[in-house]
Structure formats: structure tokens, C-alpha cells
């Protein structure tokens, strides 16, 4: 049989049809297999891992065929337990495929240390700006006789005298002893140093707004 006759014969077309059918069936089976392995059309909702310990979150995700991946430890947040999950990606409630990694960030164990700056011969207004920049909080203001008005004489934290270079935890509350500006110059009282390391009894006042006309700087 010549080639031309074979290519136009029923036998040739039958074999072509069989070959096409085999390819179609094979392709269908491959697609079904891929769908099965990737859980096509099946999605898992990411649980809320907030405030969980990493070990507990890992167990919870494994039950859902998901995986936890620690990215970093971030600055301490007092609203979350120490070393608990503070952030996650994807967010809680998101729909993901089986085997997806959930990236998390942990809360630090405590606030970082802040170094008390040099405050000698500085006014409360000057030191107050520095205190806020260091993420510390202003507490009580008390006044004592001193020639310089509103100059910072001492700083205390929970009744403990602080000096330049001492360390406190971020977000700590600091109390200030300021000069009242009413003292006439006296060598014995001009110094800002106090022999005692405990907060002396003095009149407590609320923070005031510094203005040019009341002697503030």
C-alpha cells in the first residue's frame, strides 16, 4: 500500500483517533492528580494566633496542615504577654492553601533599658522634650527653694533618686524636683545635689505651661 493510500485509509484515521483519545485521557488523569495533590478548590482559614506562645501556635497550625515561621522579635508591647505572638501574616480569617506558611512576630520579654540623660543646669522644658523622645513618662512635679526657676534639680523613679547614666525601663514614670526661683543666692542651697537618695517631702504641683512672661525659658 502506498503512503498516500495509507494516509487516506480508515486504518490511519482509526489509529489517529486512538492516539488522540490516549492523549486526552492521559491529560485528564494528570490534571486530576495535580488537583488532588494541591487540594484544588479547598481552602483553610488561618486561625487567630494573637497572644499565643510559639509552641502552641505551631501545634494548632500543624493540625490544619499549616506551618508557622518566626520572622522576628519586636519591641515589647505591654498589651501582649511576654514572648507571645504579636503579629501574623496572613491575618486571622484569611483563606490559604494546604501547607501554607504563617509568618509571625513575637513580643519581646520586657521593655528595653533607657539611659537617663544629663540634666544638670537644664530647665524642665528642655529635659521634658528629651524625656518624651526617650519614650519615658512625666510624673509629679515638686518645687524646692532654689535661685533658678524651673531648673531640674533631681529626678526620681518610684522614689529612687536617678542620676545621669542610670538606666530605667522604657515607659517608666519619672518625678521631677524643680527650682522655684525664689531663693536668694546662697552657696549652700545653689547646688542641685542632695545627700539623700530618697524623694524629699515637698509641695506637689501640676505641670505648667512655660511662657515668656512668667520667667520660663
XYZ file of N, CA and C in Angstrom, residues 39-211:
519
model
N -4.866 20.107 46.587
C -6.164 20.413 47.210
C -6.884 21.536 46.469
N -6.928 21.419 45.154
C -7.550 22.450 44.335
C -8.995 22.693 44.780
N -9.313 23.966 45.030
C -10.657 24.319 45.442
C -10.890 24.180 46.934
N -9.912 23.643 47.662
C -10.038 23.501 49.108
C -9.171 24.558 49.783
N -9.767 25.345 50.673
C -9.040 26.407 51.350
C -9.182 26.250 52.859
N -8.149 26.717 53.584
C -8.123 26.633 55.037
C -8.130 28.044 55.606
N -8.959 28.278 56.597
C -8.992 29.579 57.246
C -7.902 29.655 58.305
N -7.096 30.699 58.234
C -5.996 30.884 59.191
C -6.572 31.270 60.552
N -6.205 30.552 61.606
C -6.717 30.894 62.942
C -6.035 32.138 63.510
N -6.636 32.701 64.545
C -6.059 33.860 65.225
C -5.002 33.362 66.214
N -3.745 33.729 65.961
C -2.633 33.290 66.798
C -2.232 34.339 67.831
N -2.952 35.442 67.864
C -2.607 36.554 68.742
C -2.502 36.112 70.204
N -1.405 36.531 70.866
C -1.120 36.275 72.282
C -0.780 34.822 72.588
N -0.634 33.993 71.556
C -0.248 32.594 71.778
C 1.259 32.458 71.887
N 1.711 31.497 72.677
C 3.108 31.114 72.662
C 3.406 30.424 71.331
N 4.651 30.525 70.891
C 5.030 29.974 69.593
C 4.765 28.466 69.528
N 5.051 27.747 70.609
C 4.873 26.302 70.617
C 3.402 25.919 70.445
N 2.510 26.654 71.097
C 1.073 26.367 70.992
C 0.575 26.668 69.584
N 1.035 27.790 69.015
C 0.640 28.158 67.654
C 1.123 27.115 66.654
N 2.316 26.592 66.872
C 2.865 25.573 65.978
C 1.994 24.320 65.990
N 1.581 23.882 67.161
C 0.722 22.702 67.264
C -0.633 22.945 66.600
N -1.204 24.122 66.808
C -2.511 24.452 66.245
C -2.465 24.462 64.717
N -1.398 25.021 64.157
C -1.283 25.087 62.703
C -1.012 23.712 62.093
N -0.253 22.900 62.782
C 0.032 21.551 62.262
C -1.250 20.744 62.131
N -2.192 20.946 63.040
C -3.483 20.254 62.951
C -4.228 20.636 61.678
N -3.939 21.830 61.152
C -4.599 22.320 59.933
C -3.716 22.154 58.703
N -2.609 21.422 58.860
C -1.641 21.246 57.771
C -1.048 22.577 57.308
N -0.860 23.474 58.265
C -0.185 24.745 58.013
C 1.112 24.751 58.811
N 1.969 25.737 58.521
C 3.284 25.791 59.161
C 3.552 27.186 59.694
N 4.097 27.280 60.908
C 4.437 28.571 61.485
C 5.905 28.882 61.179
N 6.178 30.172 60.899
C 7.546 30.593 60.588
C 7.821 31.894 61.342
N 8.800 31.856 62.275
C 9.137 33.027 63.083
C 10.008 33.993 62.289
N 9.515 35.234 62.156
C 10.266 36.267 61.431
C 11.199 37.050 62.343
N 10.670 37.506 63.489
C 11.466 38.419 64.317
C 10.811 38.565 65.685
N 11.567 39.134 66.625
C 11.042 39.552 67.922
C 11.002 41.075 67.936
N 9.837 41.642 68.202
C 9.662 43.084 68.111
C 9.643 43.711 69.501
N 9.644 45.033 69.530
C 9.699 45.778 70.787
C 8.523 45.434 71.698
N 8.787 45.396 72.989
C 7.801 44.941 73.956
C 6.530 45.781 73.927
N 5.394 45.075 73.920
C 4.079 45.707 73.987
C 3.389 45.175 75.228
N 3.076 46.066 76.176
C 2.516 45.643 77.460
C 1.116 45.057 77.335
N 0.453 45.229 76.182
C -0.877 44.663 75.978
C -0.816 43.181 75.621
N 0.391 42.659 75.366
C 0.564 41.262 74.993
C 1.474 40.571 76.006
N 1.231 39.295 76.291
C 2.126 38.566 77.199
C 3.542 38.510 76.624
N 4.552 38.458 77.493
C 5.933 38.347 77.002
C 6.111 37.093 76.145
N 6.854 37.243 75.061
C 7.194 36.145 74.151
C 5.964 35.486 73.522
N 4.887 36.243 73.384
C 3.698 35.738 72.687
C 3.640 36.351 71.287
N 2.798 35.778 70.430
C 2.687 36.258 69.052
C 1.960 37.591 69.027
N 2.611 38.573 68.411
C 2.076 39.929 68.347
C 1.531 40.249 66.951
N 2.161 39.700 65.925
C 1.725 39.942 64.548
C 1.758 38.632 63.762
N 0.867 38.496 62.770
C 0.876 37.318 61.913
C 0.499 37.698 60.486
N 1.020 36.933 59.547
C 0.725 37.124 58.128
C 0.736 35.755 57.441
N -0.371 35.336 56.833
C -1.647 36.030 56.615
C -2.417 36.282 57.917
N -3.297 37.279 57.846
C -4.089 37.649 59.007
C -5.086 36.549 59.369
N -5.550 36.580 60.586
C -6.559 35.630 61.046
C -7.806 35.737 60.179
N -8.352 34.577 59.770
C -9.542 34.552 58.938
C -9.250 34.486 57.452
N -7.987 34.687 57.068
C -7.621 34.601 55.651
C -7.721 33.151 55.179
N -8.053 32.957 53.913
C -8.150 31.628 53.326
C -6.862 31.315 52.566
N -6.255 30.171 52.884
C -4.987 29.790 52.269
C -5.044 28.326 51.848
N -4.060 27.914 51.068
C -3.966 26.526 50.635
C -3.253 25.683 51.691
N -3.460 24.399 51.600
C -2.802 23.444 52.480
C -1.287 23.578 52.379
N -0.596 23.543 53.535
C 0.862 23.631 53.549
C 1.412 25.035 53.588
N 0.552 26.047 53.613
C 0.993 27.440 53.605
C 1.714 27.793 54.906
N 2.745 28.634 54.817
C 3.452 29.130 55.992
C 2.743 30.374 56.526
N 2.634 30.451 57.848
C 2.097 31.637 58.515
C 3.258 32.316 59.231
N 3.589 33.531 58.801
C 4.738 34.257 59.344
C 4.307 35.046 60.579
N 5.083 34.922 61.650
C 4.705 35.574 62.907
C 5.871 36.379 63.474
N 5.511 37.371 64.326
C 6.495 38.144 65.081
C 6.137 38.046 66.557
N 7.162 37.844 67.384
C 6.951 37.669 68.813
C 7.146 38.967 69.584
N 6.395 39.107 70.663
C 6.566 40.216 71.586
C 7.837 39.982 72.414
N 8.588 41.027 72.667
C 9.790 40.889 73.499
C 9.402 40.555 74.940
N 10.388 40.168 75.748
C 10.108 39.759 77.117
C 9.855 40.914 78.068
N 10.413 42.096 77.782
C 10.238 43.254 78.659
C 10.651 44.513 77.905
N 10.386 45.669 78.535
C 10.785 46.930 77.936
C 12.313 47.027 77.882
N 12.806 47.731 76.894
C 14.245 47.950 76.785
C 14.700 48.999 77.807
N 15.996 49.020 78.073
C 16.562 49.984 79.024
C 16.781 51.340 78.358
N 16.500 52.397 79.118
C 16.723 53.773 78.675
C 17.720 54.424 79.638
N 18.715 55.113 79.096
C 19.718 55.777 79.919
C 19.276 57.206 80.256
N 19.309 57.537 81.530
C 18.928 58.889 81.964
C 19.964 59.896 81.441
N 19.509 60.934 80.745
C 20.446 61.915 80.188
C 20.960 62.874 81.245
N 21.960 63.636 80.904
C 22.489 64.682 81.791
C 21.463 65.813 81.883
N 21.084 66.184 83.107
C 20.069 67.213 83.287
C 20.574 68.415 84.075
N 21.816 68.403 84.497
C 22.351 69.499 85.304
C 22.265 70.821 84.553
N 21.748 71.836 85.251
C 21.626 73.206 84.735
C 20.637 73.322 83.572
N 19.766 72.319 83.382
C 18.761 72.395 82.323
C 17.392 72.660 82.935
N 16.543 73.349 82.180
C 15.190 73.619 82.653
C 14.300 72.407 82.402
N 13.164 72.405 83.092
C 12.224 71.305 82.908
C 11.747 71.231 81.463
N 11.578 72.379 80.853
C 11.119 72.394 79.460
C 12.120 71.689 78.556
N 13.407 71.912 78.795
C 14.436 71.272 77.978
C 14.487 69.766 78.224
N 14.494 69.374 79.493
C 14.605 67.952 79.808
C 13.322 67.209 79.465
N 12.175 67.892 79.513
C 10.890 67.276 79.208
C 10.846 66.796 77.762
N 11.377 67.595 76.850
C 11.399 67.193 75.440
C 12.249 65.940 75.248
N 13.367 65.879 75.969
C 14.243 64.707 75.877
C 13.560 63.480 76.460
N 12.870 63.654 77.578
C 12.162 62.552 78.231
C 11.118 61.952 77.292
N 10.349 62.794 76.626
C 9.327 62.312 75.696
C 9.959 61.587 74.512
N 11.084 62.113 74.032
C 11.765 61.479 72.900
C 12.288 60.101 73.273
N 12.599 59.908 74.553
C 13.100 58.618 75.029
C 11.966 57.670 75.424
N 10.734 58.058 75.130
C 9.528 57.270 75.447
C 9.403 57.007 76.943
N 9.781 58.007 77.747
C 9.542 57.968 79.189
C 8.360 58.883 79.508
N 7.787 58.725 80.680
C 6.604 59.498 81.034
C 6.905 60.454 82.186
N 6.244 61.611 82.146
C 6.393 62.604 83.211
C 5.423 62.294 84.343
N 5.948 62.310 85.560
C 5.117 62.080 86.730
C 4.857 63.359 87.496
N 5.114 63.346 88.812
C 4.854 64.501 89.670
C 5.954 65.553 89.528
N 5.540 66.790 89.671
C 6.480 67.910 89.727
C 6.419 68.498 91.130
N 7.562 68.625 91.784
C 7.627 69.294 93.084
C 8.679 70.384 93.005
N 8.529 71.398 93.860
C 9.445 72.539 93.865
C 10.175 72.630 95.202
N 11.395 73.125 95.138
C 12.167 73.396 96.348
C 12.878 74.734 96.163
N 13.229 75.379 97.266
C 13.900 76.682 97.155
C 15.180 76.577 96.334
N 15.286 77.451 95.345
C 16.474 77.466 94.501
C 16.477 78.762 93.712
N 17.646 79.288 93.423
C 17.755 80.575 92.730
C 17.240 80.520 91.292
N 17.372 79.346 90.649
C 16.974 79.224 89.239
C 15.571 78.636 89.137
N 14.676 79.345 88.481
C 13.294 78.889 88.356
C 13.176 77.793 87.293
N 12.471 76.735 87.656
C 12.159 75.608 86.765
C 13.381 74.816 86.325
N 14.538 75.035 86.944
C 15.691 74.210 86.623
C 15.499 72.847 87.275
N 15.906 71.798 86.587
C 15.753 70.435 87.107
C 16.838 70.180 88.148
N 16.420 69.884 89.361
C 17.364 69.622 90.445
C 17.586 68.125 90.660
N 16.523 67.382 90.684
C 16.631 65.928 90.834
C 15.558 65.234 89.996
N 15.819 63.963 89.686
C 14.846 63.106 89.010
C 14.703 61.833 89.830
N 13.458 61.373 90.016
C 13.184 60.163 90.790
C 12.293 59.219 89.985
N 12.442 57.935 90.296
C 11.562 56.920 89.723
C 11.180 55.955 90.832
N 9.872 55.944 91.148
C 9.374 55.143 92.280
C 10.128 55.474 93.575
N 10.426 56.764 93.783
C 11.099 57.193 94.997
C 12.602 57.017 95.002
N 13.155 56.453 93.948
C 14.604 56.231 93.869
C 15.257 57.371 93.104
N 16.269 57.966 93.698
C 16.988 59.068 93.059
C 17.747 58.563 91.833
N 17.591 59.259 90.730
C 18.288 58.914 89.495
C 19.327 59.969 89.170
N 20.425 59.510 88.605
C 21.472 60.417 88.147
C 21.786 60.120 86.687
N 22.444 61.067 86.037
C 22.795 60.879 84.630
C 23.575 59.581 84.451
N 23.141 58.763 83.482
C 23.805 57.489 83.229
C 23.074 56.298 83.823
N 22.180 56.547 84.802
C 21.380 55.456 85.349
C 20.407 54.951 84.291
N 19.972 53.706 84.438
C 19.079 53.099 83.460
C 17.724 52.787 84.086
N 16.684 53.039 83.314
C 15.321 52.672 83.701
C 14.672 52.008 82.486
N 13.561 51.319 82.732
C 12.856 50.667 81.637
C 12.057 51.688 80.830
N 11.986 51.435 79.533
C 11.158 52.277 78.675
C 9.740 52.338 79.224
N 9.123 53.507 79.098
C 7.755 53.743 79.564
C 7.680 53.997 81.065
N 8.837 54.115 81.730
C 8.839 54.397 83.164
C 8.337 55.815 83.429
N 7.759 56.020 84.618
C 7.271 57.338 85.028
C 8.336 58.007 85.895
N 8.723 59.220 85.525
C 9.757 59.960 86.254
C 9.142 61.153 86.986
N 9.565 61.357 88.214
C 9.157 62.525 89.000
C 10.303 63.529 89.030
N 9.960 64.820 89.016
C 10.974 65.866 88.921
C 10.887 66.816 90.109
N 12.059 67.205 90.597
C 12.167 68.268 91.595
C 12.768 69.478 90.891
N 12.051 70.612 90.939
C 12.455 71.805 90.208
C 12.728 72.958 91.172
N 13.533 73.900 90.705
C 13.770 75.110 91.477
C 12.589 76.057 91.378
N 12.291 76.756 92.496
C 11.137 77.666 92.483
C 11.494 79.088 92.082
N 12.794 79.396 91.959
C 13.215 80.734 91.543
C 13.078 81.800 92.606
N 12.760 81.410 93.838
C 12.542 82.395 94.900
C 13.716 82.511 95.861
N 14.655 81.589 95.747
C 15.773 81.579 96.680
C 16.796 82.637 96.293
N 17.210 83.444 97.258
C 18.305 84.372 97.031
C 19.596 83.576 97.031
N 20.552 83.993 96.234
C 21.774 83.201 96.070
C 22.389 82.842 97.414
N 22.613 81.548 97.558
C 23.252 81.029 98.770
C 24.088 79.838 98.334
N 25.342 79.883 98.635
C 26.264 78.835 98.180
C 25.837 77.457 98.661
N 25.194 77.377 99.833
C 24.794 76.088 100.392
C 23.580 75.501 99.683
N 22.729 76.346 99.127
C 21.495 75.858 98.508
C 21.522 75.913 97.002
N 22.557 76.504 96.433
C 22.599 76.656 94.977
C 22.831 75.321 94.273
N 23.551 74.418 94.922
C 23.852 73.136 94.294
C 22.584 72.320 94.130
N 22.494 71.580 93.023
C 21.341 70.717 92.764
C 21.496 69.362 93.409
N 22.638 69.100 94.063
C 22.883 67.785 94.661
C 22.204 67.689 96.014
N 21.682 66.510 96.341
C 21.058 66.234 97.629
C 21.780 65.049 98.248
N 22.072 65.075 99.538
C 22.743 63.951 100.164
C 21.883 62.701 100.212
N 20.569 62.868 100.234
C 19.676 61.721 100.343
C 19.289 61.210 98.962
N 19.092 59.874 98.831
C 18.666 59.280 97.578
C 17.184 58.973 97.567
N 16.453 59.507 98.505
C 15.009 59.338 98.528
C 14.353 60.675 98.258
N 13.156 60.633 97.713
C 12.453 61.847 97.322
C 12.094 62.670 98.548
N 12.579 63.927 98.627
C 12.292 64.761 99.804
C 10.847 65.230 99.796
N 10.252 65.420 100.988
C 8.875 65.931 101.032
C 8.847 67.359 100.519
N 7.906 67.628 99.639
C 7.811 68.970 99.071
C 6.418 69.141 98.499
N 6.070 70.355 98.223
C 4.752 70.644 97.685
C 4.646 70.119 96.266
N 3.603 69.350 96.027
C 3.386 68.797 94.686
C 2.555 69.772 93.866
N 2.953 69.954 92.625
C 2.208 70.829 91.729
C 1.993 70.101 90.422
N 1.028 70.577 89.684
C 0.763 70.003 88.359
C 1.684 70.646 87.337
N 1.983 69.916 86.231
C 2.814 70.514 85.190
C 2.208 71.812 84.693
N 3.062 72.806 84.421
C 2.583 74.108 83.975
C 3.051 74.379 82.569
N 2.365 75.274 81.936
C 2.735 75.699 80.590
C 3.775 76.808 80.710
N 4.938 76.611 80.148
C 6.000 77.603 80.249
C 5.720 78.764 79.283
N 5.792 79.994 79.801
C 5.556 81.178 78.986
C 6.693 82.174 79.241
